[in-house]
Coordinates of C-alpha atoms in Angstrom, one line a residue:
M169 CA 0.0 0.0 0.0
N170 CA 1.2 3.5 -0.8
F171 CA 0.2 6.0 1.9
E172 CA 1.2 8.9 -0.4
S173 CA -2.1 8.7 -2.3
I174 CA -4.1 9.0 1.0
N175 CA -5.2 12.4 2.3
S176 CA -7.4 11.3 5.2
V177 CA -7.4 8.5 7.7
Y178 CA -10.6 7.7 9.6
F179 CA -10.3 5.5 12.8
I180 CA -13.3 3.5 14.1
G181 CA -12.3 3.0 17.8
I182 CA -9.7 5.9 17.7
G183 CA -9.5 6.1 21.5
G184 CA -8.0 2.6 21.9
I185 CA -4.4 2.7 23.1
G186 CA -3.0 0.9 20.0
M187 CA -5.3 2.8 17.6
S188 CA -4.5 6.2 19.0
A189 CA -0.7 5.6 18.5
I190 CA -1.3 4.9 14.8
A191 CA -3.6 8.0 14.6
R192 CA -0.7 10.1 16.1
Y193 CA 1.6 8.6 13.5
F194 CA -0.6 9.7 10.6
V195 CA -1.1 13.2 12.2
A196 CA 2.7 13.5 12.3
H197 CA 2.9 12.6 8.6
G198 CA 0.5 15.4 7.7
K199 CA -2.6 13.4 7.1
H200 CA -6.1 14.6 8.0
V201 CA -7.1 12.3 10.9
G202 CA -10.5 11.7 12.5
G203 CA -12.6 9.0 13.9
Y204 CA -15.3 7.6 16.2
D205 CA -15.1 6.3 19.8
K206 CA -17.7 5.3 22.3
T207 CA -16.7 7.8 25.0
P208 CA -14.4 10.8 25.4
T209 CA -11.2 10.1 27.3
E210 CA -7.8 11.8 28.0
I211 CA -6.5 10.0 24.9
T212 CA -9.2 11.3 22.6
S213 CA -8.8 14.8 24.1
A214 CA -5.1 14.7 23.4
L215 CA -5.8 13.6 19.8
Q216 CA -8.2 16.5 19.4
D217 CA -5.6 18.9 20.6
L218 CA -3.4 17.6 17.7
G219 CA -6.2 18.4 15.3
A220 CA -8.0 15.1 15.0
V221 CA -11.7 15.4 14.3
I222 CA -13.5 13.0 16.7
H223 CA -17.2 12.3 17.6
F224 CA -18.8 9.9 20.0
N225 CA -22.0 8.7 18.4
D226 CA -22.1 5.8 15.9
D227 CA -23.8 8.0 13.3
V228 CA -22.6 8.4 9.6
S229 CA -24.2 11.9 9.5
E230 CA -21.6 13.1 12.1
I231 CA -18.6 12.1 9.9
E232 CA -16.9 15.1 8.4
T233 CA -17.4 15.2 4.6
S234 CA -13.6 15.1 3.9
F235 CA -13.6 11.5 5.2
L236 CA -16.4 10.4 2.8
E237 CA -14.1 10.5 -0.3
A238 CA -13.4 6.8 -1.0
E239 CA -10.5 7.4 -3.3
S240 CA -8.4 9.4 -0.8
T241 CA -9.6 8.0 2.6
L242 CA -8.2 5.1 4.5
V243 CA -10.4 3.5 7.1
V244 CA -8.8 1.8 10.1
Y245 CA -10.9 -0.3 12.6
T246 CA -10.2 -2.2 15.8
P247 CA -11.5 -5.8 16.2
A248 CA -13.1 -4.7 19.4
I249 CA -15.8 -2.8 17.4
P250 CA -19.1 -4.8 17.6
K251 CA -20.7 -6.4 14.6
G252 CA -23.2 -4.2 12.9
H253 CA -21.5 -0.9 13.7
S254 CA -23.2 1.5 11.3
E255 CA -20.2 3.6 10.3
L256 CA -18.1 0.5 9.5
E257 CA -21.0 -1.0 7.6
Y258 CA -21.3 2.3 5.6
F259 CA -17.6 2.2 4.6
K260 CA -17.9 -1.4 3.6
A261 CA -21.0 -0.8 1.5
N262 CA -19.3 2.1 -0.3
N263 CA -16.1 0.3 -1.2
F264 CA -13.7 2.3 1.0
N265 CA -10.1 1.0 1.6
I266 CA -10.6 -0.6 5.0
L267 CA -7.9 -2.2 7.1
K268 CA -7.7 -3.7 10.6
R269 CA -5.2 -2.0 13.0
S270 CA -2.9 -5.0 12.7
A271 CA -2.9 -4.8 8.9
I272 CA -1.8 -1.2 9.0
L273 CA 1.1 -2.1 11.3
G274 CA 1.9 -4.9 9.0
V275 CA 2.2 -2.5 6.0
I276 CA 4.4 -0.2 8.1
T277 CA 6.6 -3.0 9.3
K278 CA 7.2 -4.4 5.8
Q279 CA 8.5 -1.0 4.7
T280 CA 10.8 -0.4 7.7
F281 CA 13.5 -2.2 9.8
C282 CA 11.1 -3.6 12.5
L283 CA 11.7 -4.7 16.1
A284 CA 8.6 -6.5 17.4
V285 CA 7.9 -7.6 21.0
A286 CA 5.4 -10.5 21.5
G287 CA 4.3 -12.4 24.6
T288 CA 1.2 -12.7 26.8
H289 CA 2.9 -10.4 29.4
G290 CA 5.4 -7.6 29.3
K291 CA 4.8 -6.3 25.7
T292 CA 4.0 -2.7 26.6
T293 CA 6.8 -2.2 29.1
T294 CA 9.4 -4.0 26.9
T295 CA 8.3 -2.0 23.8
S296 CA 8.5 1.3 25.6
I297 CA 12.0 0.5 27.0
L298 CA 13.2 -0.6 23.6
G299 CA 11.7 2.5 21.9
H300 CA 13.3 4.7 24.5
L301 CA 16.7 3.0 24.2
L302 CA 16.7 3.4 20.4
N303 CA 15.7 7.0 20.7
V304 CA 18.5 7.7 23.2
C305 CA 20.8 6.0 20.7
D306 CA 19.4 8.5 18.1
S307 CA 18.2 5.9 15.7
P308 CA 15.6 7.0 13.2
V309 CA 12.8 5.2 15.1
T310 CA 9.0 5.3 15.3
A311 CA 7.8 3.3 18.3
F312 CA 4.1 2.4 18.6
L313 CA 3.4 1.7 22.3
G314 CA 0.4 0.0 24.0
G315 CA 0.5 2.4 26.9
I316 CA 1.5 6.0 27.7
S317 CA 5.2 6.4 28.2
E318 CA 6.2 8.4 31.3
N319 CA 9.2 9.7 29.4
Y320 CA 7.3 11.1 26.5
D321 CA 3.7 11.4 27.9
S322 CA 2.6 9.7 24.7
N323 CA 2.1 6.3 23.1
L324 CA 4.2 7.2 20.1
I325 CA 8.0 7.9 20.0
L326 CA 8.9 9.6 16.8
N327 CA 12.5 10.3 15.8
G328 CA 12.4 9.1 12.2
T329 CA 10.7 6.6 9.9
E330 CA 13.4 4.0 8.9
V331 CA 13.0 1.9 12.1
T332 CA 9.8 0.8 13.8
V333 CA 9.2 -0.7 17.3
V334 CA 5.9 -2.5 17.7
E335 CA 3.9 -4.6 20.0
A336 CA 3.1 -8.0 18.4
D337 CA -0.4 -8.6 19.8
E338 CA -1.5 -12.2 20.0
F339 CA -5.2 -11.2 20.4
D340 CA -7.1 -12.6 17.4
R341 CA -3.7 -13.5 15.9
S342 CA -3.0 -9.9 14.9
F343 CA 0.8 -10.4 15.1
L344 CA 0.8 -12.7 12.1
A345 CA 0.4 -9.6 9.9
L346 CA 3.8 -8.3 11.0
S347 CA 7.2 -8.7 9.2
P348 CA 9.9 -8.1 11.9
N349 CA 13.7 -8.1 11.4
L350 CA 14.2 -8.7 15.2
A351 CA 11.4 -10.2 17.3
S352 CA 11.2 -11.4 20.9
I353 CA 8.7 -13.6 22.8
T354 CA 8.6 -12.8 26.5
S355 CA 6.0 -15.4 27.6
M356 CA 3.4 -17.8 26.2
D357 CA 1.0 -18.3 29.2
A358 CA -2.5 -19.3 28.4
D359 CA -4.7 -16.3 27.7
H360 CA -7.5 -15.2 25.3
L361 CA -9.0 -18.7 25.4
D362 CA -12.2 -17.1 24.2
I363 CA -10.4 -16.6 20.9
Y364 CA -8.0 -19.6 20.8
G365 CA -10.0 -22.3 22.5
S366 CA -6.9 -24.0 24.1
A367 CA -3.5 -23.2 25.4
E368 CA -2.0 -25.4 22.7
A369 CA -3.6 -23.3 20.0
L370 CA -2.1 -20.2 21.5
V371 CA 1.4 -21.8 21.6
E372 CA 1.0 -22.8 17.9
S373 CA 0.1 -19.2 17.1
F374 CA 3.3 -18.0 18.7
K375 CA 5.3 -20.5 16.7
A376 CA 3.6 -19.2 13.5
F377 CA 4.6 -15.6 14.6
S378 CA 8.3 -16.8 14.9
E379 CA 8.1 -17.7 11.2
C380 CA 7.0 -14.2 10.2
L381 CA 10.6 -12.9 10.4
K382 CA 12.1 -11.3 7.3
P383 CA 15.0 -13.2 5.7
G384 CA 18.0 -13.0 8.0
G385 CA 15.9 -12.0 10.9
K386 CA 16.6 -12.9 14.6
L387 CA 14.3 -14.3 17.2
F388 CA 14.8 -13.8 21.0
V389 CA 13.1 -16.0 23.4
K390 CA 12.8 -16.1 27.2
Q391 CA 14.9 -19.0 28.6
G392 CA 12.7 -22.0 29.0
L393 CA 10.2 -21.4 26.2
P394 CA 9.9 -24.3 23.7
L395 CA 11.3 -22.2 20.7
D396 CA 14.7 -21.9 19.1
G397 CA 16.3 -18.5 19.3
I398 CA 18.7 -16.2 21.1
T399 CA 17.9 -16.8 24.8
Y400 CA 17.7 -14.3 27.7
G401 CA 17.0 -14.7 31.4
V402 CA 17.6 -13.1 34.9
E403 CA 20.3 -15.0 36.7
E404 CA 19.9 -17.9 34.4
E405 CA 22.2 -19.6 31.9
A406 CA 21.3 -17.9 28.6
D407 CA 22.8 -16.0 25.7
Y408 CA 22.0 -12.7 27.5
S409 CA 21.8 -13.0 31.3
A410 CA 21.3 -10.3 34.0
Q411 CA 23.9 -11.2 36.7
N412 CA 25.1 -9.8 40.1
V413 CA 21.6 -8.2 40.7
T414 CA 21.4 -5.9 43.7
I415 CA 19.0 -3.2 44.9
E416 CA 20.4 0.3 45.6
N417 CA 18.0 3.1 46.7
G418 CA 15.0 1.3 45.2
S419 CA 16.7 0.6 41.8
Y420 CA 18.2 -2.5 40.3
V421 CA 22.0 -2.5 39.7
F422 CA 23.2 -5.4 37.5
D423 CA 25.7 -6.7 34.9
I424 CA 24.8 -8.4 31.7
K425 CA 26.6 -11.5 30.3
T426 CA 26.4 -11.1 26.5
P427 CA 27.5 -13.5 23.7
K428 CA 30.7 -11.3 23.5
G429 CA 31.5 -10.8 27.2
I430 CA 30.3 -9.0 30.3
E431 CA 28.9 -5.5 30.4
Q432 CA 28.8 -4.0 33.9
D433 CA 26.9 -1.5 36.0
F434 CA 23.4 -1.1 34.4
R435 CA 20.8 0.8 36.5
F436 CA 17.1 0.4 36.3
Q437 CA 14.4 2.0 38.5
L438 CA 11.3 -0.1 37.8
P439 CA 10.7 -2.7 40.6
G440 CA 10.0 -6.4 40.0
R441 CA 12.0 -9.2 38.5
H442 CA 9.5 -9.3 35.6
N443 CA 10.4 -5.7 34.7
L444 CA 14.1 -6.5 35.0
S445 CA 13.5 -9.3 32.5
N446 CA 11.7 -6.8 30.2
A447 CA 14.7 -4.5 30.4
L448 CA 17.1 -7.3 29.6
I449 CA 15.4 -8.3 26.4
A450 CA 15.1 -4.7 25.3
I451 CA 18.8 -4.2 25.8
A452 CA 19.6 -7.4 23.9
M453 CA 17.5 -6.4 20.9
A454 CA 18.9 -2.8 20.9
A455 CA 22.4 -4.2 21.1
E456 CA 21.8 -6.6 18.2
Y457 CA 20.3 -3.7 16.2
G458 CA 23.6 -1.8 16.7
C459 CA 23.4 0.4 19.8
G460 CA 26.5 0.8 21.9
Y461 CA 26.4 -0.3 25.6
D462 CA 27.4 3.2 26.9
D463 CA 24.3 4.6 25.3
L464 CA 22.1 1.7 26.5
K465 CA 23.3 2.2 30.1
K466 CA 22.4 5.9 29.8
G467 CA 19.0 5.1 28.2
L468 CA 18.1 2.5 30.8
A469 CA 19.0 4.7 33.8
S470 CA 16.7 7.5 32.4
Y471 CA 13.7 5.2 31.7
K472 CA 10.7 6.2 33.8
G473 CA 8.1 3.6 33.0
V474 CA 4.6 3.3 31.5
K475 CA 1.5 4.7 33.1
R476 CA -0.5 2.0 34.9
R477 CA 2.5 -0.3 35.0
F478 CA 3.5 -0.3 38.7
T479 CA 2.9 3.5 38.7
Y480 CA 3.5 5.2 42.1
Q481 CA 0.6 7.5 42.7
I482 CA 1.6 8.3 46.3
K483 CA 5.0 7.5 47.8
T484 CA 5.7 8.7 51.4
E485 CA 7.3 7.0 54.4
D486 CA 3.9 6.2 55.9
F487 CA 1.8 5.4 52.9
V488 CA 2.3 4.1 49.4
F489 CA -0.3 3.9 46.6
I490 CA 0.6 2.0 43.4
D491 CA -1.6 1.4 40.3
D492 CA -1.0 -1.5 37.9
Y493 CA -2.7 -2.9 34.7
A494 CA -2.2 -6.5 35.7
H495 CA -5.2 -8.6 34.6
H496 CA -3.9 -12.2 34.4
P497 CA -2.9 -14.4 37.3
E498 CA 0.8 -14.5 36.2
E499 CA 0.8 -10.7 36.1
I500 CA -0.7 -10.4 39.5
K501 CA 2.0 -12.8 40.9
A502 CA 4.6 -10.5 39.3
V503 CA 3.1 -7.4 40.9
H504 CA 3.0 -9.2 44.3
Q505 CA 6.7 -10.3 43.9
A506 CA 7.6 -6.7 43.1
V507 CA 5.8 -5.1 46.1
R508 CA 7.1 -7.7 48.5
E509 CA 10.7 -7.1 47.3
M510 CA 10.3 -3.3 47.7
Y511 CA 8.2 -3.4 50.9
P512 CA 9.0 -6.7 52.7
D513 CA 7.7 -5.5 56.2
Q514 CA 4.6 -3.6 55.2
K515 CA 1.0 -4.7 55.1
V516 CA -0.4 -4.7 51.5
L517 CA -4.1 -4.1 50.5
A518 CA -4.9 -5.1 46.9
I519 CA -8.0 -3.8 45.1
F520 CA -8.7 -6.0 42.0
Q521 CA -11.2 -5.6 39.2
P522 CA -11.5 -8.8 37.1
H523 CA -11.4 -8.2 33.3
L524 CA -13.8 -10.3 31.1
F525 CA -16.2 -13.0 32.2
S526 CA -14.4 -15.5 30.0
R527 CA -10.9 -14.8 31.5
T528 CA -12.3 -15.0 35.0
K529 CA -14.0 -18.3 34.3
D530 CA -10.9 -19.8 32.5
F531 CA -8.4 -18.8 35.3
A532 CA -10.6 -18.7 38.4
D533 CA -8.4 -21.0 40.5
A534 CA -5.2 -19.3 39.4
F535 CA -6.7 -15.9 40.2
A536 CA -7.8 -17.2 43.6
E537 CA -4.2 -18.4 44.3
S538 CA -2.5 -15.2 43.2
L539 CA -4.9 -12.9 45.0
S540 CA -4.7 -14.9 48.2
K541 CA -1.1 -13.8 48.6
F542 CA -1.9 -10.2 49.6
D543 CA -2.6 -9.2 53.3
E544 CA -6.0 -7.8 52.4
L545 CA -8.2 -7.9 49.3
L546 CA -11.0 -5.8 48.0
L547 CA -12.8 -7.2 44.9
L548 CA -14.8 -5.1 42.4
D549 CA -17.4 -6.5 40.0
I550 CA -16.2 -8.0 36.7
Y551 CA -15.5 -5.5 34.0
P552 CA -17.3 -7.0 30.9
A553 CA -15.5 -5.1 28.1
R554 CA -16.7 -6.7 24.9
E555 CA -18.6 -9.6 26.6
L556 CA -22.0 -10.6 27.8
P557 CA -22.3 -12.1 31.3
I558 CA -21.7 -15.9 31.7
E559 CA -24.1 -17.5 34.1
G560 CA -22.5 -18.3 37.5
V561 CA -19.3 -16.3 36.8
T562 CA -19.4 -13.4 39.2
S563 CA -17.0 -11.6 41.5
Q564 CA -18.7 -13.2 44.5
W565 CA -18.0 -16.7 42.9
L566 CA -14.4 -15.7 42.6
L567 CA -14.2 -14.2 46.1
D568 CA -15.5 -17.5 47.6
K569 CA -12.5 -19.3 46.0
I570 CA -9.9 -16.9 47.5
E571 CA -8.3 -18.1 50.8
N572 CA -7.8 -14.8 52.6
P573 CA -9.4 -14.0 55.9
R574 CA -9.4 -10.2 55.1
K575 CA -11.4 -10.2 51.8
A576 CA -14.5 -8.4 50.7
L577 CA -16.6 -7.5 47.7
V578 CA -16.9 -3.8 47.3
E579 CA -18.7 -1.2 45.1
K580 CA -16.7 1.6 43.5
A581 CA -18.6 4.2 45.5
A582 CA -17.4 2.6 48.8
L583 CA -13.8 2.1 47.9
I584 CA -12.3 5.1 49.8
K585 CA -14.2 4.2 53.0
E586 CA -13.0 0.6 52.8
I587 CA -9.4 1.8 52.2
E588 CA -9.7 4.1 55.3
K589 CA -10.8 1.1 57.4
S590 CA -7.6 -0.8 56.5
K591 CA -4.3 -0.7 58.4
A592 CA -2.3 -1.4 55.2
Q593 CA 0.6 0.9 54.5
V594 CA 0.7 -0.1 50.8
V595 CA -2.4 0.0 48.6
L596 CA -2.5 -1.4 45.1
T597 CA -5.2 -1.0 42.4
I598 CA -5.0 -3.8 39.8
G599 CA -6.9 -4.5 36.6
A600 CA -7.4 -3.6 33.0
G601 CA -11.0 -2.3 33.1
D602 CA -12.2 1.1 34.2
I603 CA -10.6 0.8 37.6
G604 CA -8.0 3.3 36.3
Q605 CA -10.7 5.9 36.6
E606 CA -10.9 5.3 40.3
V607 CA -7.2 6.0 40.7
K608 CA -7.5 9.7 40.6
R609 CA -10.3 9.7 43.2
I610 CA -8.2 7.5 45.6
K611 CA -5.1 9.6 45.0
E612 CA -7.0 12.9 45.8
A613 CA -8.5 11.4 49.0
F614 CA -5.2 10.1 50.4
D615 CA -2.9 12.8 49.1
V616 CA -4.5 15.2 51.6
K617 CA -4.0 12.7 54.5
N618 CA -0.4 12.1 53.6

């Protein structure tokens, strides 16, 4: 596809984190950008500030006429859009050029030197570290991020167009549209079973992704995964290994064993061994791309993180409030490990909002095990996202499985009162639904007290 012939790009679902990054990309390239989303958010407001024309009703009559020229308009949609969406049906009926988000990324990656990060956990953090490292190394990179980078206050890093960094999303097999030069797989834990049907089908999809590499491409895999490639691991025997790991003033300090020798004294301020693993693979990919280790050390030390990925909202001696996007049992375990490592003697209250009825049903026992580890637990109702309820699958059903004497089901309106009752010095909000909207309320309430 030749983007030169396109004047306008219209996004159906423009407020999605992945969609909005591509929208920013086209704005930066001088295209007229607009779209629809269900509700206004900070993301849609930021796009409007850049000149994007956005509305919030599924109504063809609200589409600006400049987007109704089929010859010069590209339509991009997210698979999260429900069937029968009237705007999408209009564009289909009138023979517009319509592509899924993954197909657009596929076109862009074919035309660039692409570094792609796949895995059921760690994609967004790893991609944002990698994009930041390449930017610090002054490579001509565009990085599409699945979250808002704290360094750039954006989900797009733009320093050129010859190199791209992308998340390779396994949801609905989107990553099979990509053509990376360097690719990594961070994990292959069962997830999205509503799409795949079985864990084995998910693993087969990752194997298929590993075959999407361009000729001469390189695959990096976390040590222990059943795939051939350049291996990496934290304090493990691997091609790239983080070694001599210590904590100084809340930051990791470590060395890296590489295929060519030892590189010493890396510093990284994100807590949790899972984040250290993400940093390691980002460094390995950037080094194989051609970045020097002095620049990589400087870049890693200046990396601040991604919003809603172990993000400190309040951090005082007496009270800590952390927000995290974790929505899978393995991710919750990783958050628990990180908070115990940083605050080994403090009581921890976790507030969790399950995401999707199907995921809650598929992993109920694993959720119960991971959530039982916290000192106290408050559970919100399941966030349905794209799904209809499943009979018998409720937050009360999940709560009954959790072995924790200090657990309760809670309404959002009662959250602050319940937190005030707790003796916990560390409070965590966890989940991928609209729990993020409660974070501001909680922060305001406890900022005053602390």
